[in-house]
PDB file of C-alpha atoms in Angstrom:
ATOM      1  CA  MET H   1     129.583 102.888 117.864  1.00  0.00           C
ATOM      2  CA  THR H   2     129.432 104.503 121.298  1.00  0.00           C
ATOM      3  CA  ASP H   3     125.861 103.306 121.865  1.00  0.00           C
ATOM      4  CA  MET H   4     126.775  99.798 120.726  1.00  0.00           C
ATOM      5  CA  ALA H   5     129.825  99.740 123.023  1.00  0.00           C
ATOM      6  CA  ALA H   6     127.718 100.889 125.968  1.00  0.00           C
ATOM      7  CA  ALA H   7     124.993  98.350 125.214  1.00  0.00           C
ATOM      8  CA  ALA H   8     127.425  95.423 124.984  1.00  0.00           C
ATOM      9  CA  PRO H   9     128.226  95.232 128.731  1.00  0.00           C
ATOM     10  CA  ARG H  10     124.536  95.563 129.572  1.00  0.00           C
ATOM     11  CA  GLY H  11     123.747  92.744 127.166  1.00  0.00           C
ATOM     12  CA  ARG H  12     126.284  90.497 128.838  1.00  0.00           C
ATOM     13  CA  LEU H  13     124.775  91.209 132.264  1.00  0.00           C
ATOM     14  CA  VAL H  14     121.262  90.118 131.288  1.00  0.00           C
ATOM     15  CA  PRO H  15     121.985  86.338 131.445  1.00  0.00           C
ATOM     16  CA  LEU H  16     123.594  86.873 134.864  1.00  0.00           C
ATOM     17  CA  LEU H  17     120.522  88.510 136.406  1.00  0.00           C
ATOM     18  CA  PRO H  18     118.897  85.263 137.659  1.00  0.00           C
ATOM     19  CA  ALA H  19     122.162  84.215 139.305  1.00  0.00           C
ATOM     20  CA  LEU H  20     122.618  87.663 140.842  1.00  0.00           C
ATOM     21  CA  ILE H  21     119.056  87.665 142.197  1.00  0.00           C
ATOM     22  CA  CYS H  22     119.469  84.182 143.699  1.00  0.00           C
ATOM     23  CA  THR H  23     122.785  85.200 145.249  1.00  0.00           C
ATOM     24  CA  ALA H  24     121.259  88.348 146.736  1.00  0.00           C
ATOM     25  CA  VAL H  25     118.335  86.384 148.220  1.00  0.00           C
ATOM     26  CA  PHE H  26     120.736  83.773 149.619  1.00  0.00           C
ATOM     27  CA  ILE H  27     122.953  86.415 151.240  1.00  0.00           C
ATOM     28  CA  ALA H  28     119.924  88.258 152.631  1.00  0.00           C
ATOM     29  CA  ALA H  29     118.553  85.042 154.164  1.00  0.00           C
ATOM     30  CA  LEU H  30     121.882  84.178 155.789  1.00  0.00           C
ATOM     31  CA  SER H  31     122.272  87.729 157.075  1.00  0.00           C
ATOM     32  CA  SER H  32     118.789  87.646 158.599  1.00  0.00           C
ATOM     33  CA  LEU H  33     119.573  84.277 160.187  1.00  0.00           C
ATOM     34  CA  LEU H  34     122.784  85.614 161.699  1.00  0.00           C
ATOM     35  CA  VAL H  35     121.090  88.746 163.041  1.00  0.00           C
ATOM     36  CA  ASP H  36     118.280  86.717 164.641  1.00  0.00           C
ATOM     37  CA  SER H  37     120.817  84.468 166.344  1.00  0.00           C
ATOM     38  CA  LEU H  38     122.638  87.447 167.850  1.00  0.00           C
ATOM     39  CA  VAL H  39     119.576  89.225 169.252  1.00  0.00           C
ATOM     40  CA  SER H  40     118.111  88.262 172.613  1.00  0.00           C
ATOM     41  CA  GLY H  41     115.566  90.393 174.451  1.00  0.00           C
ATOM     42  CA  GLY H  42     115.987  93.213 171.957  1.00  0.00           C
ATOM     43  CA  THR H  43     119.751  93.551 172.521  1.00  0.00           C
ATOM     44  CA  TRP H  44     122.837  92.050 170.920  1.00  0.00           C
ATOM     45  CA  SER H  45     123.902  88.951 172.800  1.00  0.00           C
ATOM     46  CA  LEU H  46     125.578  85.551 172.468  1.00  0.00           C
ATOM     47  CA  GLN H  47     123.074  84.004 174.856  1.00  0.00           C
ATOM     48  CA  HIS H  48     121.539  81.703 172.233  1.00  0.00           C
ATOM     49  CA  TYR H  49     124.952  80.301 171.287  1.00  0.00           C
ATOM     50  CA  ARG H  50     125.975  79.784 174.915  1.00  0.00           C
ATOM     51  CA  ARG H  51     122.739  77.965 175.608  1.00  0.00           C
ATOM     52  CA  PHE H  52     123.071  75.759 172.529  1.00  0.00           C
ATOM     53  CA  VAL H  53     126.693  74.759 173.184  1.00  0.00           C
ATOM     54  CA  SER H  54     126.372  74.353 176.956  1.00  0.00           C
ATOM     55  CA  ASP H  55     123.181  72.274 176.948  1.00  0.00           C
ATOM     56  CA  PRO H  56     124.125  68.610 176.304  1.00  0.00           C
ATOM     57  CA  VAL H  57     120.687  67.814 174.887  1.00  0.00           C
ATOM     58  CA  TYR H  58     120.818  70.427 172.151  1.00  0.00           C
ATOM     59  CA  PHE H  59     124.486  69.835 171.395  1.00  0.00           C
ATOM     60  CA  ALA H  60     123.710  66.114 171.059  1.00  0.00           C
ATOM     61  CA  TYR H  61     121.351  67.001 168.197  1.00  0.00           C
ATOM     62  CA  LEU H  62     124.270  68.516 166.307  1.00  0.00           C
ATOM     63  CA  LEU H  63     126.636  65.623 166.986  1.00  0.00           C
ATOM     64  CA  ARG H  64     124.001  63.064 165.990  1.00  0.00           C
ATOM     65  CA  SER H  65     123.241  65.014 162.814  1.00  0.00           C
ATOM     66  CA  ILE H  66     126.928  65.087 161.862  1.00  0.00           C
ATOM     67  CA  ARG H  67     127.272  61.363 162.587  1.00  0.00           C
ATOM     68  CA  VAL H  68     124.225  60.526 160.496  1.00  0.00           C
ATOM     69  CA  GLY H  69     125.496  62.820 157.740  1.00  0.00           C
ATOM     70  CA  VAL H  70     128.923  61.168 157.674  1.00  0.00           C
ATOM     71  CA  PHE H  71     127.514  57.623 157.530  1.00  0.00           C
ATOM     72  CA  THR H  72     124.981  58.678 154.912  1.00  0.00           C
ATOM     73  CA  THR H  73     127.708  60.263 152.808  1.00  0.00           C
ATOM     74  CA  ILE H  74     129.928  57.183 152.990  1.00  0.00           C
ATOM     75  CA  GLY H  75     127.071  54.847 152.082  1.00  0.00           C
ATOM     76  CA  ALA H  76     125.761  57.034 149.262  1.00  0.00           C
ATOM     77  CA  ILE H  77     129.231  57.469 147.749  1.00  0.00           C
ATOM     78  CA  VAL H  78     129.951  53.715 147.833  1.00  0.00           C
ATOM     79  CA  VAL H  79     126.615  52.792 146.248  1.00  0.00           C
ATOM     80  CA  GLY H  80     126.628  55.813 143.945  1.00  0.00           C
ATOM     81  CA  TYR H  81     130.147  55.098 142.709  1.00  0.00           C
ATOM     82  CA  ALA H  82     129.180  51.538 141.806  1.00  0.00           C
ATOM     83  CA  MET H  83     126.107  52.777 139.942  1.00  0.00           C
ATOM     84  CA  ALA H  84     128.040  55.526 138.158  1.00  0.00           C
ATOM     85  CA  TYR H  85     130.750  53.061 137.116  1.00  0.00           C
ATOM     86  CA  TRP H  86     128.123  50.670 135.790  1.00  0.00           C
ATOM     87  CA  MET H  87     126.418  53.493 133.899  1.00  0.00           C
ATOM     88  CA  ALA H  88     129.659  54.797 132.408  1.00  0.00           C
ATOM     89  CA  HIS H  89     131.102  51.430 131.393  1.00  0.00           C
ATOM     90  CA  GLY H  90     127.938  49.424 130.784  1.00  0.00           C
ATOM     91  CA  SER H  91     125.834  49.087 127.672  1.00  0.00           C
ATOM     92  CA  ALA H  92     123.831  51.962 126.240  1.00  0.00           C
ATOM     93  CA  LEU H  93     120.605  50.357 127.485  1.00  0.00           C
ATOM     94  CA  VAL H  94     121.948  50.080 131.039  1.00  0.00           C
ATOM     95  CA  ARG H  95     123.194  53.669 130.927  1.00  0.00           C
ATOM     96  CA  ARG H  96     119.899  55.104 129.702  1.00  0.00           C
ATOM     97  CA  THR H  97     117.807  53.041 132.121  1.00  0.00           C
ATOM     98  CA  LEU H  98     119.826  53.894 135.233  1.00  0.00           C
ATOM     99  CA  LEU H  99     120.166  57.540 134.217  1.00  0.00           C
ATOM    100  CA  LEU H 100     116.403  57.802 133.710  1.00  0.00           C
ATOM    101  CA  LEU H 101     115.700  56.192 137.099  1.00  0.00           C
ATOM    102  CA  THR H 102     118.215  58.497 138.785  1.00  0.00           C
ATOM    103  CA  ILE H 103     116.818  61.668 137.254  1.00  0.00           C
ATOM    104  CA  PHE H 104     113.253  60.515 137.949  1.00  0.00           C
ATOM    105  CA  GLN H 105     113.909  60.849 141.683  1.00  0.00           C
ATOM    106  CA  PHE H 106     114.262  64.611 141.295  1.00  0.00           C
ATOM    107  CA  PHE H 107     110.647  64.757 140.073  1.00  0.00           C
ATOM    108  CA  THR H 108     109.315  62.599 142.907  1.00  0.00           C
ATOM    109  CA  VAL H 109     107.871  64.269 146.006  1.00  0.00           C
ATOM    110  CA  THR H 110     109.998  63.604 149.089  1.00  0.00           C
ATOM    111  CA  ILE H 111     107.170  62.139 151.127  1.00  0.00           C
ATOM    112  CA  THR H 112     106.405  59.703 148.294  1.00  0.00           C
ATOM    113  CA  LYS H 113     110.019  58.520 148.290  1.00  0.00           C
ATOM    114  CA  VAL H 114     109.963  58.124 152.060  1.00  0.00           C
ATOM    115  CA  TYR H 115     106.841  55.965 152.012  1.00  0.00           C
ATOM    116  CA  ALA H 116     108.394  53.858 149.260  1.00  0.00           C
ATOM    117  CA  ILE H 117     111.428  53.365 151.509  1.00  0.00           C
ATOM    118  CA  LEU H 118     109.137  52.416 154.405  1.00  0.00           C
ATOM    119  CA  LEU H 119     107.540  49.742 152.220  1.00  0.00           C
ATOM    120  CA  VAL H 120     110.987  48.179 151.944  1.00  0.00           C
ATOM    121  CA  LEU H 121     112.349  48.747 155.465  1.00  0.00           C
ATOM    122  CA  GLY H 122     109.206  48.475 157.605  1.00  0.00           C
ATOM    123  CA  ASN H 123     108.344  45.586 159.904  1.00  0.00           C
ATOM    124  CA  ASN H 124     106.054  44.279 157.165  1.00  0.00           C
ATOM    125  CA  GLY H 125     108.337  45.526 154.400  1.00  0.00           C
ATOM    126  CA  LEU H 126     109.946  43.574 151.606  1.00  0.00           C
ATOM    127  CA  ILE H 127     113.213  42.942 153.459  1.00  0.00           C
ATOM    128  CA  ASN H 128     111.639  41.575 156.637  1.00  0.00           C
ATOM    129  CA  ARG H 129     109.068  39.524 154.776  1.00  0.00           C
ATOM    130  CA  ALA H 130     111.827  37.967 152.693  1.00  0.00           C
ATOM    131  CA  LEU H 131     113.988  37.224 155.755  1.00  0.00           C
ATOM    132  CA  ILE H 132     111.084  35.602 157.598  1.00  0.00           C
ATOM    133  CA  ALA H 133     109.990  33.644 154.509  1.00  0.00           C
ATOM    134  CA  LEU H 134     113.520  32.288 154.064  1.00  0.00           C
ATOM    135  CA  GLY H 135     113.641  31.280 157.709  1.00  0.00           C
ATOM    136  CA  LEU H 136     116.554  33.593 158.479  1.00  0.00           C
ATOM    137  CA  ARG H 137     114.621  35.435 161.195  1.00  0.00           C
ATOM    138  CA  ASP H 138     111.608  34.749 163.381  1.00  0.00           C
ATOM    139  CA  THR H 139     110.901  38.395 164.153  1.00  0.00           C
ATOM    140  CA  PRO H 140     111.207  41.505 161.964  1.00  0.00           C
ATOM    141  CA  LEU H 141     114.613  43.157 161.760  1.00  0.00           C
ATOM    142  CA  PRO H 142     114.395  46.658 163.316  1.00  0.00           C
ATOM    143  CA  LEU H 143     115.130  48.864 160.311  1.00  0.00           C
ATOM    144  CA  VAL H 144     112.852  51.791 161.186  1.00  0.00           C
ATOM    145  CA  ASN H 145     112.391  54.039 164.221  1.00  0.00           C
ATOM    146  CA  ASN H 146     116.157  54.049 164.787  1.00  0.00           C
ATOM    147  CA  GLU H 147     119.306  55.727 163.524  1.00  0.00           C
ATOM    148  CA  LEU H 148     120.178  52.865 161.172  1.00  0.00           C
ATOM    149  CA  GLY H 149     116.875  53.211 159.362  1.00  0.00           C
ATOM    150  CA  VAL H 150     117.338  56.970 159.047  1.00  0.00           C
ATOM    151  CA  VAL H 151     120.791  56.484 157.517  1.00  0.00           C
ATOM    152  CA  ILE H 152     119.489  53.887 155.049  1.00  0.00           C
ATOM    153  CA  GLY H 153     116.571  56.130 154.142  1.00  0.00           C
ATOM    154  CA  LEU H 154     118.807  59.158 153.624  1.00  0.00           C
ATOM    155  CA  ILE H 155     121.174  57.088 151.480  1.00  0.00           C
ATOM    156  CA  ALA H 156     118.291  56.050 149.244  1.00  0.00           C
ATOM    157  CA  ALA H 157     116.894  59.585 149.089  1.00  0.00           C
ATOM    158  CA  SER H 158     120.234  61.300 148.400  1.00  0.00           C
ATOM    159  CA  LEU H 159     121.631  58.746 145.945  1.00  0.00           C
ATOM    160  CA  PRO H 160     121.106  60.937 142.831  1.00  0.00           C
ATOM    161  CA  PHE H 161     123.318  63.637 144.369  1.00  0.00           C
ATOM    162  CA  ALA H 162     126.144  61.088 144.523  1.00  0.00           C
ATOM    163  CA  VAL H 163     125.543  59.307 141.224  1.00  0.00           C
ATOM    164  CA  LEU H 164     125.290  62.225 138.813  1.00  0.00           C
ATOM    165  CA  PRO H 165     128.538  64.099 139.680  1.00  0.00           C
ATOM    166  CA  ILE H 166     130.559  60.866 139.629  1.00  0.00           C
ATOM    167  CA  PHE H 167     128.922  59.713 136.393  1.00  0.00           C
ATOM    168  CA  SER H 168     129.567  63.087 134.761  1.00  0.00           C
ATOM    169  CA  THR H 169     133.248  62.928 135.748  1.00  0.00           C
ATOM    170  CA  MET H 170     133.618  59.378 134.437  1.00  0.00           C
ATOM    171  CA  MET H 171     132.005  60.263 131.127  1.00  0.00           C
ATOM    172  CA  GLY H 172     134.517  63.090 130.743  1.00  0.00           C
ATOM    173  CA  MET H 173     137.509  60.761 131.028  1.00  0.00           C
ATOM    174  CA  ARG H 174     139.579  60.112 127.933  1.00  0.00           C
ATOM    175  CA  MET H 175     139.167  56.474 126.974  1.00  0.00           C
ATOM    176  CA  SER H 176     142.579  56.614 125.295  1.00  0.00           C
ATOM    177  CA  LEU H 177     144.204  56.592 128.758  1.00  0.00           C
ATOM    178  CA  ILE H 178     142.391  53.414 129.750  1.00  0.00           C
ATOM    179  CA  GLU H 179     143.100  51.782 126.396  1.00  0.00           C
ATOM    180  CA  ALA H 180     146.785  52.719 126.601  1.00  0.00           C
ATOM    181  CA  ALA H 181     147.067  51.237 130.092  1.00  0.00           C
ATOM    182  CA  ALA H 182     145.396  48.026 128.941  1.00  0.00           C
ATOM    183  CA  THR H 183     147.745  47.852 125.956  1.00  0.00           C
ATOM    184  CA  LEU H 184     150.736  48.107 128.308  1.00  0.00           C
ATOM    185  CA  GLY H 185     149.489  45.107 130.271  1.00  0.00           C
ATOM    186  CA  ALA H 186     147.633  46.738 133.170  1.00  0.00           C
ATOM    187  CA  ASN H 187     144.765  44.646 134.509  1.00  0.00           C
ATOM    188  CA  ARG H 188     141.361  46.059 135.453  1.00  0.00           C
ATOM    189  CA  MET H 189     142.278  46.592 139.095  1.00  0.00           C
ATOM    190  CA  ILE H 190     145.403  48.588 138.212  1.00  0.00           C
ATOM    191  CA  VAL H 191     143.498  50.626 135.628  1.00  0.00           C
ATOM    192  CA  PHE H 192     140.816  51.402 138.202  1.00  0.00           C
ATOM    193  CA  ARG H 193     143.248  52.258 141.005  1.00  0.00           C
ATOM    194  CA  ARG H 194     145.733  54.301 138.964  1.00  0.00           C
ATOM    195  CA  ILE H 195     143.497  55.957 136.357  1.00  0.00           C
ATOM    196  CA  ILE H 196     139.740  55.773 136.926  1.00  0.00           C
ATOM    197  CA  LEU H 197     139.669  56.399 140.684  1.00  0.00           C
ATOM    198  CA  PRO H 198     142.047  59.418 140.718  1.00  0.00           C
ATOM    199  CA  LEU H 199     140.344  61.041 137.730  1.00  0.00           C
ATOM    200  CA  SER H 200     136.903  60.528 139.257  1.00  0.00           C
ATOM    201  CA  MET H 201     137.797  62.124 142.602  1.00  0.00           C
ATOM    202  CA  PRO H 202     136.386  65.564 141.673  1.00  0.00           C
ATOM    203  CA  GLY H 203     133.004  63.914 141.156  1.00  0.00           C
ATOM    204  CA  VAL H 204     133.372  61.961 144.399  1.00  0.00           C
ATOM    205  CA  VAL H 205     134.137  65.126 146.379  1.00  0.00           C
ATOM    206  CA  ALA H 206     131.280  67.040 144.743  1.00  0.00           C
ATOM    207  CA  GLY H 207     128.879  64.187 145.420  1.00  0.00           C
ATOM    208  CA  ALA H 208     130.058  63.858 149.025  1.00  0.00           C
ATOM    209  CA  VAL H 209     129.460  67.566 149.645  1.00  0.00           C
ATOM    210  CA  LEU H 210     125.961  67.452 148.156  1.00  0.00           C
ATOM    211  CA  VAL H 211     124.960  64.306 150.054  1.00  0.00           C
ATOM    212  CA  PHE H 212     126.324  65.593 153.361  1.00  0.00           C
ATOM    213  CA  LEU H 213     124.526  68.919 153.063  1.00  0.00           C
ATOM    214  CA  TYR H 214     121.319  67.150 152.024  1.00  0.00           C
ATOM    215  CA  SER H 215     121.432  64.779 154.982  1.00  0.00           C
ATOM    216  CA  LEU H 216     122.348  67.538 157.422  1.00  0.00           C
ATOM    217  CA  GLY H 217     119.273  69.527 156.448  1.00  0.00           C
ATOM    218  CA  GLY H 218     116.933  66.560 156.097  1.00  0.00           C
ATOM    219  CA  LEU H 219     113.640  66.922 157.968  1.00  0.00           C
ATOM    220  CA  ILE H 220     110.923  64.741 156.431  1.00  0.00           C
ATOM    221  CA  THR H 221     112.996  61.592 155.913  1.00  0.00           C
ATOM    222  CA  PRO H 222     114.382  61.389 159.493  1.00  0.00           C
ATOM    223  CA  ALA H 223     111.006  62.347 160.980  1.00  0.00           C
ATOM    224  CA  LEU H 224     109.025  59.635 159.189  1.00  0.00           C
ATOM    225  CA  ILE H 225     111.588  56.831 159.152  1.00  0.00           C
ATOM    226  CA  GLY H 226     112.910  57.681 162.615  1.00  0.00           C
ATOM    227  CA  GLY H 227     109.384  57.801 163.985  1.00  0.00           C
ATOM    228  CA  GLY H 228     110.287  60.597 166.401  1.00  0.00           C
ATOM    229  CA  PHE H 229     113.043  58.535 168.041  1.00  0.00           C
ATOM    230  CA  VAL H 230     115.921  60.134 166.092  1.00  0.00           C
ATOM    231  CA  ASP H 231     116.153  63.859 166.793  1.00  0.00           C
ATOM    232  CA  LEU H 232     118.367  65.743 164.352  1.00  0.00           C
ATOM    233  CA  ILE H 233     119.295  69.393 164.080  1.00  0.00           C
ATOM    234  CA  ALA H 234     116.711  70.083 161.365  1.00  0.00           C
ATOM    235  CA  SER H 235     113.857  68.886 163.574  1.00  0.00           C
ATOM    236  CA  PHE H 236     115.300  70.938 166.450  1.00  0.00           C
ATOM    237  CA  SER H 237     115.266  74.122 164.341  1.00  0.00           C
ATOM    238  CA  TYR H 238     111.734  73.382 163.146  1.00  0.00           C
ATOM    239  CA  GLU H 239     110.417  72.862 166.668  1.00  0.00           C
ATOM    240  CA  GLN H 240     112.156  75.926 168.101  1.00  0.00           C
ATOM    241  CA  ALA H 241     111.105  78.271 165.301  1.00  0.00           C
ATOM    242  CA  LEU H 242     107.548  77.142 164.557  1.00  0.00           C
ATOM    243  CA  LEU H 243     106.290  75.200 167.563  1.00  0.00           C
ATOM    244  CA  LEU H 244     108.017  76.946 170.481  1.00  0.00           C
ATOM    245  CA  SER H 245     108.167  80.434 168.899  1.00  0.00           C
ATOM    246  CA  ASN H 246     111.874  80.789 169.634  1.00  0.00           C
ATOM    247  CA  PRO H 247     113.357  81.845 166.279  1.00  0.00           C
ATOM    248  CA  GLY H 248     116.525  83.300 167.811  1.00  0.00           C
ATOM    249  CA  PHE H 249     117.528  80.011 169.405  1.00  0.00           C
ATOM    250  CA  ALA H 250     116.626  78.139 166.219  1.00  0.00           C
ATOM    251  CA  ALA H 251     118.753  80.577 164.218  1.00  0.00           C
ATOM    252  CA  ALA H 252     121.720  80.017 166.544  1.00  0.00           C
ATOM    253  CA  GLY H 253     121.425  76.262 166.051  1.00  0.00           C
ATOM    254  CA  ALA H 254     121.223  76.759 162.295  1.00  0.00           C
ATOM    255  CA  VAL H 255     124.322  78.986 162.262  1.00  0.00           C
ATOM    256  CA  VAL H 256     126.299  76.446 164.299  1.00  0.00           C
ATOM    257  CA  THR H 257     125.160  73.712 161.917  1.00  0.00           C
ATOM    258  CA  LEU H 258     126.152  75.743 158.864  1.00  0.00           C
ATOM    259  CA  SER H 259     129.555  76.377 160.421  1.00  0.00           C
ATOM    260  CA  ALA H 260     130.038  72.656 161.050  1.00  0.00           C
ATOM    261  CA  ALA H 261     128.963  71.903 157.484  1.00  0.00           C
ATOM    262  CA  PHE H 262     131.430  74.479 156.159  1.00  0.00           C
ATOM    263  CA  LEU H 263     134.256  72.859 158.122  1.00  0.00           C
ATOM    264  CA  MET H 264     133.326  69.420 156.777  1.00  0.00           C
ATOM    265  CA  VAL H 265     133.229  70.712 153.204  1.00  0.00           C
ATOM    266  CA  LEU H 266     136.563  72.459 153.737  1.00  0.00           C
ATOM    267  CA  GLY H 267     138.026  69.202 155.042  1.00  0.00           C
ATOM    268  CA  LEU H 268     136.824  67.319 151.961  1.00  0.00           C
ATOM    269  CA  GLU H 269     138.366  69.937 149.707  1.00  0.00           C
ATOM    270  CA  LEU H 270     141.706  69.729 151.537  1.00  0.00           C
ATOM    271  CA  VAL H 271     141.686  65.936 151.206  1.00  0.00           C
ATOM    272  CA  HIS H 272     140.898  66.277 147.515  1.00  0.00           C
ATOM    273  CA  ARG H 273     143.787  68.686 146.946  1.00  0.00           C
ATOM    274  CA  ARG H 274     146.170  66.408 148.811  1.00  0.00           C
ATOM    275  CA  LEU H 275     145.111  63.416 146.721  1.00  0.00           C
ATOM    276  CA  ARG H 276     145.663  65.429 143.548  1.00  0.00           C
ATOM    277  CA  ARG H 277     149.240  66.221 144.591  1.00  0.00           C
ATOM    278  CA  GLU H 278     150.074  62.586 145.285  1.00  0.00           C
ATOM    279  CA  PRO H 279     151.631  60.694 142.359  1.00  0.00           C
TER     280      PRO H 279
END
């Protein structure tokens, strides 16, 4: 009995080993990043942070990245919510088809998705060719090599991160609540505003966090769609660490970015808690 009692806790720890290893690697990576950002010339210093915050060029990278992340999150949540609602309340064929297309994006290489987006947004892409063919424009609409194109591209690339959490939350709703509201005379708009939307907010918040973090760390999508005209914090860190051999400065920029991301996520969580308290 003693051996069995001693083996039981060890048996319960075995399934947790992968999670513990991933957590340890994650903490070690963040610790190394923080140490690199605080070392300058072999001594502890805040020089990298002072340089990053005081230089308007570098600080503009962070502000532009946050702006792009916010617009990407808003767009992805709006489109993703519509898709998730359609999947949850549509026919079984619609649900399976959209779910398959959404999951398929996870198995598609990022650069392949970006080139597919360029085929739609480019000067000779589907959108511009259609606008010119319909006589709505004489020249192509500038949808690439600018911030708008980067936002649209990031929305398309990050859409699964918005759709799946919202869809999962909607599928977990009790249909009896919706049926009871309809029986009491509530129309679709009231049912959506008073029941579906509040109950789906956990999925909305989770999706918003995932999309924002994805867009904040995006490198390939902004580089290819932006054409080098839209400098974000990820490209800054890449250039400083690998091209300019300045890992300490790159680490400082990454730490500042992570701090900004943490504050944004904290703000979303506070908004979510406040909405839950409201009747």
